[in-house]
Coordinates of C-alpha atoms in Angstrom, one line a residue:
Chain A
M3 CA 229.4 302.6 206.8
D4 CA 231.8 299.9 206.0
K5 CA 235.2 300.2 204.3
K6 CA 234.2 298.0 201.3
R7 CA 231.3 300.3 200.5
I8 CA 233.3 303.4 200.5
V9 CA 235.8 301.6 198.1
N10 CA 232.9 300.6 195.9
D11 CA 231.6 304.1 196.1
I12 CA 235.0 305.7 195.1
I13 CA 235.1 303.2 192.0
L14 CA 231.6 304.4 191.1
V15 CA 232.6 308.0 191.2
V16 CA 235.6 307.5 189.2
A17 CA 233.6 305.6 186.6
L18 CA 231.1 308.4 186.4
L19 CA 234.0 311.0 185.9
A20 CA 235.6 308.7 183.4
L21 CA 232.2 308.6 181.5
A22 CA 232.0 312.3 181.5
L23 CA 235.6 312.7 180.2
A24 CA 235.0 310.0 177.6
A25 CA 231.9 311.6 176.4
W26 CA 233.6 315.1 176.3
G27 CA 236.4 313.4 174.3
V28 CA 234.2 312.1 171.6
I29 CA 232.4 315.2 171.2
R30 CA 235.7 317.2 171.1
I31 CA 237.2 314.9 168.4
T32 CA 234.2 314.4 166.1
H33 CA 233.6 318.3 166.0
K34 CA 235.2 320.2 163.1
S35 CA 235.2 323.7 162.4
G36 CA 231.8 324.7 160.8
D37 CA 230.8 327.0 157.8
Y38 CA 227.2 327.8 158.7
A39 CA 225.0 328.7 161.5
V40 CA 221.5 327.3 161.2
V41 CA 218.7 328.9 163.1
E42 CA 215.7 326.4 164.0
I43 CA 212.6 327.3 165.5
A44 CA 210.5 324.4 166.9
G45 CA 212.5 322.0 164.9
E46 CA 212.0 323.8 161.5
E47 CA 215.1 325.4 159.8
T48 CA 214.2 329.1 159.3
A49 CA 217.5 330.6 158.3
R50 CA 221.1 329.8 157.6
Y51 CA 224.1 332.4 157.8
P52 CA 227.7 331.7 156.7
L53 CA 230.0 332.2 159.7
N54 CA 232.6 334.3 157.6
E55 CA 230.2 337.2 157.3
D56 CA 229.7 339.3 160.6
I57 CA 225.9 340.1 161.3
R58 CA 223.7 341.1 164.1
I59 CA 219.9 340.3 163.6
D60 CA 216.9 339.8 165.8
I61 CA 215.3 336.3 165.5
E62 CA 211.8 336.1 166.1
A63 CA 210.8 332.8 168.0
E64 CA 207.7 331.3 169.2
G65 CA 205.1 333.8 170.8
G66 CA 206.9 336.9 169.5
H67 CA 209.9 336.4 171.7
V68 CA 213.0 337.9 170.4
N69 CA 216.7 336.7 170.5
T70 CA 219.4 338.8 169.2
F71 CA 221.8 336.7 167.2
V72 CA 225.2 337.8 166.2
I73 CA 228.1 336.3 164.2
S74 CA 231.5 337.9 164.7
D75 CA 235.0 336.7 163.9
G76 CA 233.5 333.3 162.7
K77 CA 231.7 332.6 165.9
A78 CA 228.0 332.6 166.5
Y79 CA 226.3 333.7 169.8
V80 CA 223.2 335.2 171.3
E81 CA 223.9 338.8 172.3
S82 CA 220.5 339.2 174.2
A83 CA 217.2 337.5 174.7
D84 CA 213.8 338.2 176.5
C85 CA 213.6 334.7 177.9
P86 CA 213.5 334.4 181.7
D87 CA 216.6 332.4 182.2
K88 CA 218.9 333.8 179.5
L89 CA 220.8 330.6 179.2
C90 CA 221.2 331.1 175.6
V91 CA 223.2 334.4 176.2
K92 CA 225.3 332.7 178.8
Q93 CA 226.2 329.9 176.5
H94 CA 229.7 330.0 174.9
A95 CA 230.1 331.3 171.4
V96 CA 229.8 328.4 168.8
S97 CA 232.1 327.8 165.8
R98 CA 232.6 324.0 165.5
V99 CA 230.3 321.5 163.6
G100 CA 227.5 320.1 165.9
E101 CA 227.9 322.9 168.5
T102 CA 224.6 324.5 169.5
I103 CA 223.1 327.3 171.4
I104 CA 219.7 326.3 172.5
C105 CA 217.0 328.5 174.0
L106 CA 214.5 326.1 175.6
P107 CA 211.8 328.6 176.3
H108 CA 211.7 330.0 172.7
K109 CA 212.3 326.5 171.0
L110 CA 215.1 328.0 169.4
V111 CA 218.2 326.2 168.2
I112 CA 221.3 327.7 166.6
R113 CA 223.3 324.8 165.2
I114 CA 226.8 325.0 163.4
V115 CA 227.0 322.7 160.3
G116 CA 229.8 322.2 157.8
E117 CA 229.9 322.8 154.0
G118 CA 226.7 321.5 152.3
G119 CA 224.9 321.5 155.7
V120 CA 226.4 318.1 156.5
D121 CA 225.9 317.6 160.2
T122 CA 228.3 315.0 161.6
A123 CA 227.6 315.6 165.2
L124 CA 226.6 312.8 167.5
Chain B
M120 CA 204.6 295.5 205.2
K121 CA 200.9 296.6 205.8
T122 CA 200.5 300.3 205.4
S123 CA 200.5 301.4 209.1
T124 CA 199.3 304.9 210.0
K125 CA 202.9 305.7 211.1
K126 CA 204.1 304.9 207.6
L127 CA 201.2 306.9 206.0
T128 CA 202.2 309.8 208.1
L129 CA 205.9 309.5 207.3
L130 CA 205.2 309.3 203.5
G131 CA 203.0 312.5 203.7
I132 CA 205.6 314.4 205.7
S133 CA 208.2 313.3 203.0
V134 CA 205.9 314.6 200.2
A135 CA 205.7 318.0 202.0
A136 CA 209.5 317.9 202.9
A137 CA 210.4 317.2 199.1
M138 CA 208.2 319.7 197.9
V139 CA 209.4 322.4 200.2
L140 CA 213.0 321.4 199.1
S141 CA 212.0 321.7 195.5
Y142 CA 210.7 325.1 196.3
I143 CA 213.6 326.2 198.2
E144 CA 215.8 325.2 195.4
T145 CA 214.1 327.7 193.1
F146 CA 215.5 330.5 195.1
I147 CA 219.2 329.2 194.9
P148 CA 220.6 330.7 191.5
V149 CA 222.8 328.4 189.7
S150 CA 224.6 330.7 187.1
V151 CA 225.6 328.1 184.5
A152 CA 225.3 328.1 180.7
V153 CA 223.8 324.7 181.0
P154 CA 220.2 324.1 181.7
G155 CA 219.3 321.2 184.1
I156 CA 222.2 322.0 186.7
K157 CA 220.7 322.1 190.0
L158 CA 221.3 320.8 193.5
G159 CA 218.6 318.2 193.5
L160 CA 217.7 318.8 197.1
A161 CA 214.4 316.7 196.8
N162 CA 216.8 313.8 196.1
L163 CA 217.5 313.8 199.8
V164 CA 214.2 312.5 200.5
T165 CA 214.3 309.7 197.8
V166 CA 217.7 308.7 199.3
F167 CA 216.4 308.7 202.9
L168 CA 213.2 306.6 202.0
I169 CA 215.2 304.1 199.8
Y170 CA 217.3 303.3 202.8
K171 CA 214.8 303.6 205.7
L172 CA 211.8 302.0 204.0
D173 CA 211.9 300.7 200.4
W174 CA 212.2 301.8 196.9
K175 CA 208.3 301.5 196.3
S176 CA 207.7 304.2 199.0
A177 CA 210.4 306.3 197.5
A178 CA 208.8 306.1 194.2
A179 CA 205.4 306.8 195.3
V180 CA 206.5 309.9 197.3
A181 CA 208.6 311.1 194.2
A182 CA 205.7 310.6 191.8
I183 CA 203.4 312.8 194.1
R184 CA 206.3 315.3 194.5
V185 CA 206.9 315.6 190.9
L186 CA 203.1 316.1 189.9
L187 CA 202.4 318.5 192.7
T188 CA 205.6 320.5 192.2
A189 CA 204.6 321.0 188.4
L190 CA 201.2 321.6 189.1
L191 CA 202.2 324.5 191.6
F192 CA 205.3 325.9 190.2
G193 CA 205.8 324.4 186.7
N194 CA 204.2 323.6 183.5
A195 CA 203.5 320.7 181.1
A196 CA 207.3 320.8 180.0
S197 CA 208.8 321.1 183.4
L198 CA 206.6 318.0 184.4
A199 CA 207.8 316.0 181.4
Y200 CA 211.5 316.8 182.4
S201 CA 211.2 316.1 186.1
A202 CA 209.2 312.9 185.4
A203 CA 211.8 311.5 183.1
G204 CA 214.6 312.4 185.6
A205 CA 212.8 310.9 188.5
V206 CA 212.0 307.7 186.8
L207 CA 215.6 307.1 185.6
S208 CA 217.1 308.1 188.8
L209 CA 214.9 305.7 191.0
L210 CA 215.4 302.9 188.7
V211 CA 219.4 303.3 189.0
M212 CA 219.1 304.0 192.8
A213 CA 216.7 301.1 193.5
L214 CA 219.3 298.8 191.4
I215 CA 222.2 300.0 193.3
K216 CA 220.4 299.6 196.6
S217 CA 219.5 296.0 195.7
T218 CA 223.3 295.2 195.4
C219 CA 223.9 296.2 198.9
R220 CA 227.5 297.2 197.8
F221 CA 227.3 300.9 197.9
S222 CA 226.7 303.4 200.6
P223 CA 223.9 306.1 200.2
V224 CA 226.6 308.7 198.9
G225 CA 227.6 306.6 195.9
M226 CA 223.9 305.6 195.2
S227 CA 223.1 309.2 195.4
A228 CA 225.6 310.2 193.0
A229 CA 224.6 307.7 190.5
G230 CA 221.0 308.7 190.8
A231 CA 221.8 312.3 190.3
V232 CA 223.7 311.4 186.8
A233 CA 220.8 309.1 185.9
H234 CA 218.4 312.1 186.5
N235 CA 220.3 314.4 184.5
A236 CA 220.6 311.6 181.7
G237 CA 216.7 311.2 181.9
Q238 CA 216.1 314.9 181.4
I239 CA 218.6 314.9 178.4
I240 CA 216.7 312.1 176.6
M241 CA 213.4 313.9 177.3
A242 CA 214.8 317.1 175.9
V243 CA 215.8 315.1 172.7
I244 CA 212.4 313.7 172.4
L245 CA 210.7 316.9 173.1
M246 CA 212.9 319.1 170.8
G247 CA 213.9 316.7 168.3
V248 CA 217.4 317.8 168.5
G249 CA 220.3 315.2 169.0
E250 CA 222.6 317.9 169.8
I251 CA 221.4 318.4 173.3
A252 CA 223.4 315.3 174.1
Y253 CA 226.4 317.9 173.7
W254 CA 225.7 318.7 177.4
F255 CA 225.9 315.2 178.4
P256 CA 229.5 315.6 179.7
M257 CA 228.7 318.7 181.8
L258 CA 225.6 317.1 183.2
V259 CA 227.3 314.0 184.2
L260 CA 229.9 315.9 186.1
S261 CA 227.4 318.3 187.8
G262 CA 225.2 315.1 188.5
T263 CA 228.4 313.4 190.2
V264 CA 229.2 316.4 192.4
T265 CA 225.5 317.5 193.4
G266 CA 224.6 313.8 193.9
L267 CA 227.8 313.3 196.2
A268 CA 226.6 316.4 198.2
T269 CA 223.0 315.3 198.6
G270 CA 224.1 311.7 199.2
A271 CA 226.3 313.1 202.2
V272 CA 223.5 314.9 203.8
G273 CA 221.2 312.0 203.1
A274 CA 223.7 309.6 204.9
I275 CA 223.5 311.9 207.9
L276 CA 219.8 311.9 207.9
I277 CA 219.7 308.2 207.7
S278 CA 222.0 307.6 210.6
K279 CA 220.4 310.4 212.9
I280 CA 216.7 310.0 212.1
P281 CA 215.4 306.8 213.9
L282 CA 212.3 304.9 212.4
K283 CA 211.0 302.5 214.9
D284 CA 207.8 300.4 214.2

């Protein structure tokens, strides 16, 4: 492996990291604090809950699967789920416009929107 | 290059090796809240073949590996995700290889990032939710790290495993 290739590799990796940072920055800046958590199953909105009211409900997704959804202190998260990977449970609580919790196996999306449901994300 | 028995055998072994690597990978738990983060061990085989043979052989092996792995361990959705990732990563790696300006390590990193980008694009298409792109920064970062790791191992394989006609 010659030196020039290593230098090119380093430039490439720095470019990739810059891309990640830039994308993260864009997402960070464009996201404002949200007002509602919208529940979507297979792309269809099924419910909408204001973030300023604490709730705990079971959302029934495709195939009778259940995700326990919680709003607490203005943040929405999935407390438990019967999906195999539990990624939706591990995802951080969401509160900013455009942030989502996604449970791929259940085709469930919890999405934060602003007042009037305007979604300014990406 | 005519498809010699030797090449045919090598491609067969490559498919088997790639599938075993994909299978082994399912035993390595990656506890992160972002789906799609994985080591990408099968990428080792692709990196190796692109350097030792040509991108067409690598593409053929990747196509068979993706199909068989989905049939054995996955489902229609996982097939769509791996196919999207494999196609994009192969395209990017073939392009980078053709410039002759990068080592297997850099090529592998870019390929892994392209793989993750392909999966995000497929997720946006399948789920119709643009916000999945929210994971893009995390997946670019993880792709860079895992791509560098598999690329480093791939570079060792390329230098240690001789292929003589």
